[in-house]
Short mmCIF file of C-alpha atoms and ligand atoms in Angstrom, two decimals:
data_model
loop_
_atom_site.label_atom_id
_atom_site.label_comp_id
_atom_site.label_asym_id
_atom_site.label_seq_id
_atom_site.Cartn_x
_atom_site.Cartn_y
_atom_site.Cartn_z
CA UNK A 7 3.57 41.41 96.23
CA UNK A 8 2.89 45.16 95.46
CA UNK A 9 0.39 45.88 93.59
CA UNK A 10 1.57 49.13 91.14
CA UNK A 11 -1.65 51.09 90.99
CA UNK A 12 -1.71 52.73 88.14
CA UNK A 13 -5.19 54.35 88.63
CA UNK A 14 -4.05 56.07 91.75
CA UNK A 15 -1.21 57.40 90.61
CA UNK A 16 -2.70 58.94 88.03
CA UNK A 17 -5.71 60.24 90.16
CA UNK A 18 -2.78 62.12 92.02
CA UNK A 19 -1.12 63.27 88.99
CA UNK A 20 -4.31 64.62 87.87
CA UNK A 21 -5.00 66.88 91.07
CA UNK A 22 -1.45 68.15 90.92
CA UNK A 23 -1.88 69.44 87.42
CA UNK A 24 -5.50 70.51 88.15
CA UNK A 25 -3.69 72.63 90.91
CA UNK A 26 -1.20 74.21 87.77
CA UNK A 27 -3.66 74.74 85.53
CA UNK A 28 -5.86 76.46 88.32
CA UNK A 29 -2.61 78.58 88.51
CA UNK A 30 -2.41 79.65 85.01
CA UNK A 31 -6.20 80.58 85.32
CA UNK A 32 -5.96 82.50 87.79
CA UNK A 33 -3.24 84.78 86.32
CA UNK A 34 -5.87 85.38 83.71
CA UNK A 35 -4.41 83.34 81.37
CA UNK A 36 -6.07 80.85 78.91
CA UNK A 37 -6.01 77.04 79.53
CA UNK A 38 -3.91 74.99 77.47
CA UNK A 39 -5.82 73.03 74.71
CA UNK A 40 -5.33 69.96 72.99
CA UNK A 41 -6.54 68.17 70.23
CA UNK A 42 -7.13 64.35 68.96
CA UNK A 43 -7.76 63.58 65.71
CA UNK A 44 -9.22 60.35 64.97
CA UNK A 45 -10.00 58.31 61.75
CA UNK A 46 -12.76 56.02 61.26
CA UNK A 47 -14.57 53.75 64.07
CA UNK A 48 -11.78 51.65 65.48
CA UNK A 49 -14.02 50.93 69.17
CA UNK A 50 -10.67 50.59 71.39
CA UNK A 51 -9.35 53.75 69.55
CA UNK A 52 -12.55 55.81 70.41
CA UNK A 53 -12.90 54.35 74.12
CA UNK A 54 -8.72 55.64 74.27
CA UNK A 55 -10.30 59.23 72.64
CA UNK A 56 -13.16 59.31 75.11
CA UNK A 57 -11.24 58.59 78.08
CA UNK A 58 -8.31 61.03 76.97
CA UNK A 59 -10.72 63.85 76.22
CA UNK A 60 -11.99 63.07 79.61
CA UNK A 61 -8.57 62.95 81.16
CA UNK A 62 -7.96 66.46 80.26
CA UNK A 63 -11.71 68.31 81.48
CA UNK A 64 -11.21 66.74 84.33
CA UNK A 65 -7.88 68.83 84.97
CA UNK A 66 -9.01 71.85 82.66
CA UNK A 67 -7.34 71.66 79.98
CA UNK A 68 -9.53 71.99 76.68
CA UNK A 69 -9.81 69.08 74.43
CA UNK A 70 -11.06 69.27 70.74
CA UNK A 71 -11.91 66.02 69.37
CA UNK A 72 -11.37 66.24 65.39
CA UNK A 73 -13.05 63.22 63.91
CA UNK A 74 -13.19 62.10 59.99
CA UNK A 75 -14.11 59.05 58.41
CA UNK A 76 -11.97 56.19 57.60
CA UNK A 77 -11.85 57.07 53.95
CA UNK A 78 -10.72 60.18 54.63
CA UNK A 79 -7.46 60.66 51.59
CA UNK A 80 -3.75 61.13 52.95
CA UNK A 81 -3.34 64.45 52.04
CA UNK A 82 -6.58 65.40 53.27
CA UNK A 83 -5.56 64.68 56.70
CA UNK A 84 -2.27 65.87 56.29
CA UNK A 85 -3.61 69.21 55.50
CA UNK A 86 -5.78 68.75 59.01
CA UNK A 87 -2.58 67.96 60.44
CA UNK A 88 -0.61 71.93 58.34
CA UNK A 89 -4.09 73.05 60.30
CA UNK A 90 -3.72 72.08 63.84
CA UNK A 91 0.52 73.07 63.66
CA UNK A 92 -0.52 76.54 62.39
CA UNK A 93 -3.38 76.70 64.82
CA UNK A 94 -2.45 79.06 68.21
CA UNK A 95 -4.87 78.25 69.69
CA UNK A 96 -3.80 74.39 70.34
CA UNK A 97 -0.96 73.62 72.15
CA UNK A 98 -0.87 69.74 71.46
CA UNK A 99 -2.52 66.93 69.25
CA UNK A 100 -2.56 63.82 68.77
CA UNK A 101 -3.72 61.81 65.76
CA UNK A 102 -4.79 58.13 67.03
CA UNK A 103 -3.29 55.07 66.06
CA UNK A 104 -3.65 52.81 64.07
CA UNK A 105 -4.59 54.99 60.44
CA UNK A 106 -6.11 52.69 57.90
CA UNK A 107 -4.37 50.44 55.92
CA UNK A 108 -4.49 53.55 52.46
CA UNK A 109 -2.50 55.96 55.04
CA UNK A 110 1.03 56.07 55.84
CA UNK A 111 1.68 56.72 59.58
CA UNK A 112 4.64 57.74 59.28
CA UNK A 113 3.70 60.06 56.79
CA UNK A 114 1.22 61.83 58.95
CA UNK A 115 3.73 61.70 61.95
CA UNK A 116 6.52 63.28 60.21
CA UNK A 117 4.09 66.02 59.26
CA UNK A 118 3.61 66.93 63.05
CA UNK A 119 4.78 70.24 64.15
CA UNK A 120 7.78 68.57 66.71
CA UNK A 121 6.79 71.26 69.18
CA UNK A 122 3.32 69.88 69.56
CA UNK A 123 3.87 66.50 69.41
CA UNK A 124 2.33 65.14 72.74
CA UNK A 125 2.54 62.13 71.63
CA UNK A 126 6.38 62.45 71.30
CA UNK A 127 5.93 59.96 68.22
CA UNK A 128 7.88 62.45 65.64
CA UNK A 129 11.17 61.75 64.16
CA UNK A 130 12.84 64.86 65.92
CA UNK A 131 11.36 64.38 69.44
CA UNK A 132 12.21 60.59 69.63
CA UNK A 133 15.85 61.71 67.98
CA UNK A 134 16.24 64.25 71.29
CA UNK A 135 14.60 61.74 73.74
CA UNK A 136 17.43 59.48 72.04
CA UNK A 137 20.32 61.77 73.24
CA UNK A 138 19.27 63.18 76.47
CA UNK A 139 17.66 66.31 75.17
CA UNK A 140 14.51 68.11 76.35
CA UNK A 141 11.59 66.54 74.35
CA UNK A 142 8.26 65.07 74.51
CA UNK A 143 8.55 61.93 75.47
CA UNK A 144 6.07 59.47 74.25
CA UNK A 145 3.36 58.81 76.63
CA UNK A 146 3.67 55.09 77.38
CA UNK A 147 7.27 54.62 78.19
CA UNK A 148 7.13 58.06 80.34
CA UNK A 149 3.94 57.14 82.17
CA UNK A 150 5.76 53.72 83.35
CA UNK A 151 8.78 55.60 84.52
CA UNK A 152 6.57 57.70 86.28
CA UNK A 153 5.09 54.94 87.65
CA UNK A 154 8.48 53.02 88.48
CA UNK A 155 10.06 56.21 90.31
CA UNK A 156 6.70 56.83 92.79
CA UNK A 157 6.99 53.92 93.98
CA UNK A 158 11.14 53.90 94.23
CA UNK A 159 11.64 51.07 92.10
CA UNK A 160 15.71 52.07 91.33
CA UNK A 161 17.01 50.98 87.71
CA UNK A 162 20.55 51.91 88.41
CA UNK A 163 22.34 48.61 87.33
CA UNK A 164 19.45 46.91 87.05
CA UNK A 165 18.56 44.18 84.02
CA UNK A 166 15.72 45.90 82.34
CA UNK A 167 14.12 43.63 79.54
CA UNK A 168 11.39 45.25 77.26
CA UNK A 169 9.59 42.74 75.02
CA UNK A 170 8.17 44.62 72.14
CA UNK A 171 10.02 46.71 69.82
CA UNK A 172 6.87 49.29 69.05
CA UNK A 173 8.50 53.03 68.23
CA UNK A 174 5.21 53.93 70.68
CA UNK A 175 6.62 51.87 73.41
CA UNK A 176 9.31 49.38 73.18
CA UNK A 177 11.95 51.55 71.61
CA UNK A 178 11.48 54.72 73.64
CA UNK A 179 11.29 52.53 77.08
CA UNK A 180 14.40 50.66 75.92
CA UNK A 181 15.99 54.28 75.37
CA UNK A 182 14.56 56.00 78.85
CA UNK A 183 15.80 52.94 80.84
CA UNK A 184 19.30 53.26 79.38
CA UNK A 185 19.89 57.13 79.73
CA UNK A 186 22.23 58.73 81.88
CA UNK A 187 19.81 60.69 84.61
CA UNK A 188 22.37 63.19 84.54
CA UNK A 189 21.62 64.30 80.76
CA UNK A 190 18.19 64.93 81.57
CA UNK A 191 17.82 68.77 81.35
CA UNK A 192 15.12 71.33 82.55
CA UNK A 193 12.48 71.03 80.67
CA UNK A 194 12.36 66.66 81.36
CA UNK A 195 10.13 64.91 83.69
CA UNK A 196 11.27 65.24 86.98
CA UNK A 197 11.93 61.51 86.78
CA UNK A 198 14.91 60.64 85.84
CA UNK A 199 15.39 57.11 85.75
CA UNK A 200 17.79 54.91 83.91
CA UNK A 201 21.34 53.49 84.11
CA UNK A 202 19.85 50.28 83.28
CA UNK A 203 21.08 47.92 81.66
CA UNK A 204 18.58 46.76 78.87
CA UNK A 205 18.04 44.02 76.42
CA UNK A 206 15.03 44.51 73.87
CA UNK A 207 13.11 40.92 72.87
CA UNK A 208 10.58 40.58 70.20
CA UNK A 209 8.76 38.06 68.07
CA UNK A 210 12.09 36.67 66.60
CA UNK A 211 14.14 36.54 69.67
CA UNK A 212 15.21 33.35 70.67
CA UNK A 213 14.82 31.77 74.59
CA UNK A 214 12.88 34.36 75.67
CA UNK A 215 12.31 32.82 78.85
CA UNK A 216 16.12 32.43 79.74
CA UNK A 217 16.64 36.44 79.01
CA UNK A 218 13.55 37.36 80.95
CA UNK A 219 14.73 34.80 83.86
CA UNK A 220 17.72 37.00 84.52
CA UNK A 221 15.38 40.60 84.26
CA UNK A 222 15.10 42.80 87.77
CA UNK A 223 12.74 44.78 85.66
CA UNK A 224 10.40 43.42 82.62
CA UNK A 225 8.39 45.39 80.79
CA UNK A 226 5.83 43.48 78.29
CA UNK A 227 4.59 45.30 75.36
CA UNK A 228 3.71 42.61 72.80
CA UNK A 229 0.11 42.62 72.54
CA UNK A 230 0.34 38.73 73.18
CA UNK A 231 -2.11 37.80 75.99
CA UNK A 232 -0.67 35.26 79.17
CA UNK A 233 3.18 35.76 76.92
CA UNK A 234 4.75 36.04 80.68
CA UNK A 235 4.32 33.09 82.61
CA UNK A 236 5.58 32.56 85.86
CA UNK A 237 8.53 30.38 85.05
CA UNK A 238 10.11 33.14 83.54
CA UNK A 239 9.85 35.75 85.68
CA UNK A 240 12.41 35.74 88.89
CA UNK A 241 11.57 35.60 92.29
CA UNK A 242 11.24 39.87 93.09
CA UNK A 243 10.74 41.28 89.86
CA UNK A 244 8.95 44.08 89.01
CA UNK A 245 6.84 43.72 86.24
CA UNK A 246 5.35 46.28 83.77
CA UNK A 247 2.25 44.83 81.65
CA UNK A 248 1.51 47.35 78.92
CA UNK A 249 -0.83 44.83 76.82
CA UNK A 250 -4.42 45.79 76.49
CA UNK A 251 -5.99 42.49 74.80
CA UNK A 252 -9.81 42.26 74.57
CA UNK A 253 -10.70 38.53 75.09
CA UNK A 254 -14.30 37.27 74.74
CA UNK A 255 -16.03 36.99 77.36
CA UNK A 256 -19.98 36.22 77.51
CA UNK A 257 -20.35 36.65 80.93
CA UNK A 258 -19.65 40.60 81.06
CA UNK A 259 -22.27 43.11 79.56
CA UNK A 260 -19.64 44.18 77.25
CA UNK A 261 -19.07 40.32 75.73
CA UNK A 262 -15.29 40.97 76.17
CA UNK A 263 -12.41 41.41 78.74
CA UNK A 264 -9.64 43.22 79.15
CA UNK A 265 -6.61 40.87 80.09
CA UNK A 266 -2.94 42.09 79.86
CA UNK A 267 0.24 40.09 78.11
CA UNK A 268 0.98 39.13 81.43
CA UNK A 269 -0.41 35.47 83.70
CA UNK A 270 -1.20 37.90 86.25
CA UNK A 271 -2.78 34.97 88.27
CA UNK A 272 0.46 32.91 88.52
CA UNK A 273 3.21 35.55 87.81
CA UNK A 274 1.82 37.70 91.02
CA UNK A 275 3.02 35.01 93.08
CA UNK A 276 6.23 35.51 92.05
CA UNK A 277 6.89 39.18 91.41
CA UNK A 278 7.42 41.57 93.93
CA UNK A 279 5.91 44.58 92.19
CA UNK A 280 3.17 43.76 89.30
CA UNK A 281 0.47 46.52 87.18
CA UNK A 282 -2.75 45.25 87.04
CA UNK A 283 -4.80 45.24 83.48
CA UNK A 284 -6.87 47.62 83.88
CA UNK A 285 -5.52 49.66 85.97
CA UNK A 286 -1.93 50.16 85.38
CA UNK A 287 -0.40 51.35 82.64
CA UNK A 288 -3.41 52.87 81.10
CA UNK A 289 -4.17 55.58 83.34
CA UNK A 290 -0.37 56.51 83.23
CA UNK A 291 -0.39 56.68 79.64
CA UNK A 292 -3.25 59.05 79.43
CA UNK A 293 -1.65 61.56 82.37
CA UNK A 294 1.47 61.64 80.75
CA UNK A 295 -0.40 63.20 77.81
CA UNK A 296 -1.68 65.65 79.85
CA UNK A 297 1.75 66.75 81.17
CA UNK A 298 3.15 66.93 78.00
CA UNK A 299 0.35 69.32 76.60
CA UNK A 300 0.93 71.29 79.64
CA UNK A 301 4.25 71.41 78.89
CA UNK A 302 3.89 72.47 75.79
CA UNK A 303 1.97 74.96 77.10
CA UNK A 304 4.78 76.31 78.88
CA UNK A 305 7.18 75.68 76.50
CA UNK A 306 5.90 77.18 73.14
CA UNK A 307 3.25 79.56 74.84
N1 LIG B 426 -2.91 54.00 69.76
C1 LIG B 426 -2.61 53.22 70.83
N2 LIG B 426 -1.86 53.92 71.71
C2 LIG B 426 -1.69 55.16 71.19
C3 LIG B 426 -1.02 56.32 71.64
O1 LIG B 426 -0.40 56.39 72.71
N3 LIG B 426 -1.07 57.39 70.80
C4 LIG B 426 -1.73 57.36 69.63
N4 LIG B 426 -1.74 58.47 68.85
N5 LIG B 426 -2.35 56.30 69.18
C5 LIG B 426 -2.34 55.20 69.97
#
């Protein structure tokens, strides 16, 4: 079993794009800057916001962290939102998920400039991702191909399943696994995986076990912890855990745990490539932010 280090990965991503951004500096020109909004006290969305803004001093990009409280009105963020797209000075934002429950995300995602969407959660950059064209690509799904191609896991022909039918994750996975490489254009990740065949499962799907027993590939993105058991995985599978589930636990200082939608215990024994939780996906997600503010950078200077 091979362990898919996520954390390493990204630690290497990281340096590389310190290296670019070192670049740009030293041409005399200014670093590129994003910024995350965030509404109201959600703790896993403001340990995501700490460790993004993090993420991107580490590789010198500036981060503004724009936070309001959660009664903040819909069109009071929106306007935040006419703001940041009218602001030159940012390249890229990000408003964290989930809003509250008086907020329409889709609202607030629409309103997002297209161009700085590094989140690649807007209606026109998951439309271009959908036919091949140069776009952000949302950061999940692009992390784990990221992840898949450094350590030359081919999809070509392969069964991918995704469980989870998110539009963060499951639908733009399902899409990336599916493309023709040869579509992808200057401007995508060097990555170009896909030719996969893919089937999508979610809560209403029926014999999940029998679908997921024929999958080279599966990724799980159901925020169900221990949904993947061993007994459905086949022997030599890769498998992609994307859940982040905080489980009590009394015995850490924190009172909780971190455990993925995956038996990691029993499915390891099986699988011939598995992420760890924490430790896999996580750490991709948050680098492929920073490459897609960089590339906005680039892009829309
Ligand atoms: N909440 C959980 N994951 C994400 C993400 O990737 N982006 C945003 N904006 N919110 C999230």
């Amino acid at each position: 079993m091979i362990l898919l280090d996520g954390k390493k990965i990204a630690s290497e991503i990281r340096a590389e794009l310190r290296d670019r951004i070192d670049a740009l500096k030293a041409q005399g020109k200014r670093p590129p800057c994003l910024a995350v909004v965030i509404v109201g006290h959600n703790p896993a969305s403001e340990t995501y916001v700490a460790n993004k803004i993090k993420a991107c001093t580490e590789v010198g990009i500036e981060a503004r962290k724009i936070a309001f409280e959660a009664d903040i009105t819909e069109s009071a963020l929106l306007a935040e939102v006419e703001r940041l797209n009218a602001d030159s000075t940012v390249d890229g934002f990000i408003v964290q998920l989930p809003l509250p429950d008086h907020i329409s995300e889709s609202a607030i995602l629409s309103a997002i400039d297209y161009r700085k969407d590094v989140d690649g959660l807007t209606p026109e950059n998951v439309g271009r991702t959908v036919q091949g064209l140069p776009s952000l690509v949302s950061a999940t799904p692009k992390g784990i191909r990221e992840l898949l191609s450094r350590y030359a896991i081919q999809t070509e022909g392969k069964h991918v399943v995704v469980i989870g039918r998110s539009n963060i994750v499951g639908k733009p996975m399902a899409m990336l696994m599916m493309q023709r490489p040869y579509l992808s254009l200057p401007g995508m990740s060097a990555s170009s995986l896909g030719d996969a065949t893919v089937t999508v499962c979610h809560s209403k799907t029926r014999d999940l076990a029998a679908i997921c027993r024929t999958a080279d590939i599966i990724i799980v993105a159901a925020g169900s912890p221990g949904l993947l058991t061993a007994d459905m995985v086949k022997e030599g599978a890769a498998i992609i855990d994307v859940g982040i589930n905080r489980i009590d636990d009394p015995s850490s200082l924190r009172g909780y745990k971190l455990v993925g939608d995956v038996d990691f215990e029993h499915v390891s024994k099986v699988a011939e490539y598995i992420t760890p939780v924490p430790g896999g996906v996580g750490p991709m997600t948050i680098v492929s932010l920073l490459q897609n503010t960089l590339q906005a950078y680039n892009e829309h200077p």
